[in-house]
Amino acid sequence: MKKHFVIILMMLTCLPAAFATHQRAGEITFKYVSGLTYEITVVTYTRTSAPADRPFLEILWGDGSSSELPRTEKINYGNDISRNVYAYVPEVGATQARHTYSSPGTYIISLEDPNRNFGVMNIPNSVNVPLYIETILTINPLMGMNNSPILLNPPIDNGCVNQIYIHNPGAFDIDGDSLAYKLIDCRGADGLPIPGYTLPIATDSIGINPVTGDVLWVKPPIQGEFNIAILIEEYRNGIKIGSITRDMQINIVGCDNQHPPVIHCISDTCVEAGNTLVFEVVATEPDSNIIELTGTGGAFEVEQSPAWIDPDPAYGIDTVKTTFTWPTLCNHVRKQPYYTYFKAKDNGLPVNLVALKTVAITVIGPAPEGLTAEGIGNAIHLHWNKSPCIKATRYQLYKRIGYYGYIPGYCETGVPEYTGYAMILETATIDDTTFVDDGNGGGLINGLDYCYMVIAIFVDGAESYASEEVCASLKKDLPIITNAGNDSSGLSNGFARLAWSKPTELDTNQIPGPYYYELYRAAGMDGLDFKFVESFPDLNDTIYVDQSINLNTSGLPYNYKIDFLSTSFGYIGSSQQATTIYLDIYETDERLELSWELDVPWNNEYYTIYKQETGSATWIALATSPEAFYVDSNLINGEEYCYYIESTGSYGTAGLINPIINYSQLLCGIPIDNVPPCIPELIVNMDCQLYHNILEWNNTIYIDTCDKDIKQYYVYYGPDESSDLSLIDSVMQSSDDPLIYIHEGFTLGCYAVTALDSTGNQSPFSNIVCTPGCSGYELPNVFTPNGDQYNDYFTPFPETVGGVERVEIMIFNRWGRLIFESSDPMINWDGRNHKTNKECPDGTYFYVCEVYEKTLTGLVQRTLQGSVTILR
């Protein structure tokens, strides 16, 4: 009987594992229903022959609640594999897969089920390890509703020893969110990483493409079943909004078949919405096996006008071909491509070798049509047709001076920066199809060709193709200023040279002459207090040198404009304003930093920096810069260097001077050592035996980015954390590394160090280091006041006194009479009664001592009680 009981007990002990050796793979996906309600689908793959079965699975919703999900579908695939689906099917009463959350937030939807199948090679003792999968759902009203990706390719796959294995989960996100892939550890009980889990071993490598999701295993060296976990993260506008984890199983076996199929088709491509994309996919197999060619992916899953292949699937020996066709619609436009996966599988035994080809298809919105531009008054009026795509939300309008001739590339959306176009408008809605360009209220320049393109922006930020370029101009019936700067014929004089282009499209009937110009000047870059300078009665008189100012000595730029008038009509209009180039120099250690500013209506393409040769009247071109900034380095402090700037630009239109050259004032600067040394790094160590602090810091002369001209270091100290640091000493620069300073008689306080150079530049404080001091005021329990000069006084241990400000000690005899008291931290009791000055007899005496110790936060009181024995 006892023997039978033992056998039964052993069987019961083994029963849970025996009935649970079934879980191979799984994943959880979700879709939005309404409000805060979401619906999930759980798919698991199990070992068909295992006694365990799961008609129900418990799902944790991540908000503290759970549900028992009934299985709604089970399919036996053969090879001891079954597919189980737990989904929302109201017709059969399976509604537990739908859940309503109480509020927005981030929720981890998870499933843990015992146990995995026996014999997984990279999961130790897999038969006793649960399968854990999770999906993260973020409910954020600001980000909009969200559906998880669906995974179109099953998580059970086969491969061959020493053959490249490839797999793709076939993720499709109906919302068009960006997906990122990574391999993570498989997880078990409580969602924790499985102890001892490793990625499957590879002859070369195993990894995943973070963009396409292609898993590549090069090459499996041994047979067996292996599990990996793929994390698929969703991003919207750069923000992570959810993720799903697929736990999948790969069965590697020995194969005689050595040559997998090869797929030939186009690489990543683009198509304009409304057009039909057609291309052929061909697979070849060198071993004369039968090939099956199939396709999956987002293009096949869209609700309206999905793609197809014909034939589907395609079969053939040696070579097989199918045609992919997708009649795209505006609803298909999105920023993220549709990943399409073509799979070629041979009929080799015992495993079908597979080739996988991933093609990214981007559907691009059509360009807005009907763009027109018309010059009216001092502005250009634009109009275009409304986009036919309902997912388009707004437009962006771009402008440049002069025609470019842009033709977008096959996959080139928007308006590229290299065209020289700049965005001047983003509309609020898709119905805004008109705009008046008046130069932000300042009016446009007469006579210039203004060119425009417009694009549509879609709900997810996708850009359409650019429209055709259209150009328009205003009548050139006003002067156009072209030059404002230092007169090149005598830069040292500092006179301002002005030039302009005369009106050439005057309506002499409507506004008869005679005509004349008036030149006005205002001080400052933004100067608006214009003063009359000169009048010009001849239309061909378009150059003037303003000798009433000196740009080299004025210390500011000047703003100019030209009014155009008629003696019979009066004021007609004004040119755009233009300022002279104003150069500024910042003087610093062994270099001069040049910057300049100007405000002109033309576009300056680059600037040339001129420098005067030392001791000579010759100026040399030092460098060119596209930006209004330049640094002249490796200079000698104390020496003077002089510069001016030459700007080169144009209006970018015919009929005007090109290039437009202007010059700044002459300006000199003297490099000066005003750069402090680098900040030292400080370490402080306490020595309670010798009662001092040892300060050490790095020698900043060895730091390449710092001033090496260091004369000395300053040492700063504060008694506590609330006190300001004060200079207590200095240490001369030496070759020691690190430098050391000993602060005698102190173990409590805060320290910092600064570095100084020979010109007095001082670095900021180093890191501030505070030391707590040598605490623990301690008294001995015996002393011998016998006059032998040794241990004649009752006094504390010396190394414990430094942090004590004062004490209040009272010493009593055994009858409780006070015989001594003091506030001196050293006490120094000589064994006499302080009232009678008589020697106290040998014996034990008792004390109460209030100790006031200095700390980093202030004075702290503590009480010592004890006894001391007199021995003579």
PDB file of N, CA and C in Angstrom, residues 159-165 202-203 217-223 252-255 257-258 353:
ATOM      1  N   GLY A 159      13.556  26.045 -40.374  1.00  0.00           N
ATOM      2  CA  GLY A 159      14.794  26.379 -41.039  1.00  0.00           C
ATOM      3  C   GLY A 159      15.718  25.181 -41.065  1.00  0.00           C
ATOM      4  N   CYS A 160      16.822  25.336 -41.767  1.00  0.00           N
ATOM      5  CA  CYS A 160      17.767  24.239 -41.939  1.00  0.00           C
ATOM      6  C   CYS A 160      19.105  24.584 -41.299  1.00  0.00           C
ATOM      7  N   VAL A 161      19.764  23.565 -40.801  1.00  0.00           N
ATOM      8  CA  VAL A 161      21.111  23.725 -40.265  1.00  0.00           C
ATOM      9  C   VAL A 161      22.028  24.258 -41.366  1.00  0.00           C
ATOM     10  N   ASN A 162      22.833  25.246 -40.990  1.00  0.00           N
ATOM     11  CA  ASN A 162      23.846  25.839 -41.881  1.00  0.00           C
ATOM     12  C   ASN A 162      23.243  26.512 -43.122  1.00  0.00           C
ATOM     13  N   GLN A 163      21.959  26.862 -43.066  1.00  0.00           N
ATOM     14  CA  GLN A 163      21.327  27.643 -44.118  1.00  0.00           C
ATOM     15  C   GLN A 163      20.840  28.969 -43.517  1.00  0.00           C
ATOM     16  N   ILE A 164      20.901  30.025 -44.290  1.00  0.00           N
ATOM     17  CA  ILE A 164      20.405  31.312 -43.798  1.00  0.00           C
ATOM     18  C   ILE A 164      18.907  31.209 -43.564  1.00  0.00           C
ATOM     19  N   TYR A 165      18.497  31.617 -42.366  1.00  0.00           N
ATOM     20  CA  TYR A 165      17.072  31.631 -42.024  1.00  0.00           C
ATOM     21  C   TYR A 165      16.592  33.076 -42.018  1.00  0.00           C
ATOM     22  N   ALA A 202      24.501  31.166 -33.394  1.00  0.00           N
ATOM     23  CA  ALA A 202      24.587  31.322 -34.847  1.00  0.00           C
ATOM     24  C   ALA A 202      26.024  31.141 -35.292  1.00  0.00           C
ATOM     25  N   THR A 203      26.203  30.594 -36.480  1.00  0.00           N
ATOM     26  CA  THR A 203      27.546  30.491 -37.052  1.00  0.00           C
ATOM     27  C   THR A 203      28.139  31.872 -37.272  1.00  0.00           C
ATOM     28  N   TRP A 217      19.060  35.039 -39.475  1.00  0.00           N
ATOM     29  CA  TRP A 217      19.842  34.119 -38.635  1.00  0.00           C
ATOM     30  C   TRP A 217      20.865  33.446 -39.553  1.00  0.00           C
ATOM     31  N   VAL A 218      22.145  33.809 -39.362  1.00  0.00           N
ATOM     32  CA  VAL A 218      23.218  33.336 -40.241  1.00  0.00           C
ATOM     33  C   VAL A 218      24.275  32.604 -39.397  1.00  0.00           C
ATOM     34  N   LYS A 219      24.388  31.374 -39.458  1.00  0.00           N
ATOM     35  CA  LYS A 219      23.506  30.318 -39.925  1.00  0.00           C
ATOM     36  C   LYS A 219      23.293  29.404 -38.730  1.00  0.00           C
ATOM     37  N   PRO A 220      22.128  28.804 -38.541  1.00  0.00           N
ATOM     38  CA  PRO A 220      21.921  27.918 -37.389  1.00  0.00           C
ATOM     39  C   PRO A 220      22.869  26.719 -37.452  1.00  0.00           C
ATOM     40  N   PRO A 221      23.686  26.501 -36.398  1.00  0.00           N
ATOM     41  CA  PRO A 221      24.651  25.400 -36.482  1.00  0.00           C
ATOM     42  C   PRO A 221      24.121  24.061 -35.961  1.00  0.00           C
ATOM     43  N   ILE A 222      23.007  24.084 -35.211  1.00  0.00           N
ATOM     44  CA  ILE A 222      22.511  22.836 -34.627  1.00  0.00           C
ATOM     45  C   ILE A 222      21.008  22.732 -34.832  1.00  0.00           C
ATOM     46  N   GLN A 223      20.517  21.511 -34.724  1.00  0.00           N
ATOM     47  CA  GLN A 223      19.093  21.252 -34.845  1.00  0.00           C
ATOM     48  C   GLN A 223      18.395  21.539 -33.512  1.00  0.00           C
ATOM     49  N   ILE A 252      14.654  24.152 -36.292  1.00  0.00           N
ATOM     50  CA  ILE A 252      15.802  23.951 -37.179  1.00  0.00           C
ATOM     51  C   ILE A 252      16.084  22.449 -37.286  1.00  0.00           C
ATOM     52  N   VAL A 253      16.163  21.971 -38.527  1.00  0.00           N
ATOM     53  CA  VAL A 253      16.408  20.537 -38.756  1.00  0.00           C
ATOM     54  C   VAL A 253      17.542  20.383 -39.761  1.00  0.00           C
ATOM     55  N   GLY A 254      18.067  19.157 -39.869  1.00  0.00           N
ATOM     56  CA  GLY A 254      19.071  18.862 -40.877  1.00  0.00           C
ATOM     57  C   GLY A 254      18.421  18.686 -42.243  1.00  0.00           C
ATOM     58  N   CYS A 255      19.022  19.262 -43.271  1.00  0.00           N
ATOM     59  CA  CYS A 255      18.418  19.245 -44.612  1.00  0.00           C
ATOM     60  C   CYS A 255      19.460  18.868 -45.657  1.00  0.00           C
ATOM     61  N   ASN A 257      18.538  19.650 -48.789  1.00  0.00           N
ATOM     62  CA  ASN A 257      18.264  20.766 -49.701  1.00  0.00           C
ATOM     63  C   ASN A 257      19.175  21.935 -49.335  1.00  0.00           C
ATOM     64  N   GLN A 258      20.026  22.368 -50.235  1.00  0.00           N
ATOM     65  CA  GLN A 258      21.043  23.354 -49.919  1.00  0.00           C
ATOM     66  C   GLN A 258      20.835  24.705 -50.582  1.00  0.00           C
ATOM     67  N   LEU A 353      12.714  25.239 -47.938  1.00  0.00           N
ATOM     68  CA  LEU A 353      13.568  26.427 -47.849  1.00  0.00           C
ATOM     69  C   LEU A 353      12.809  27.640 -48.378  1.00  0.00           C
TER      70      LEU A 353
END
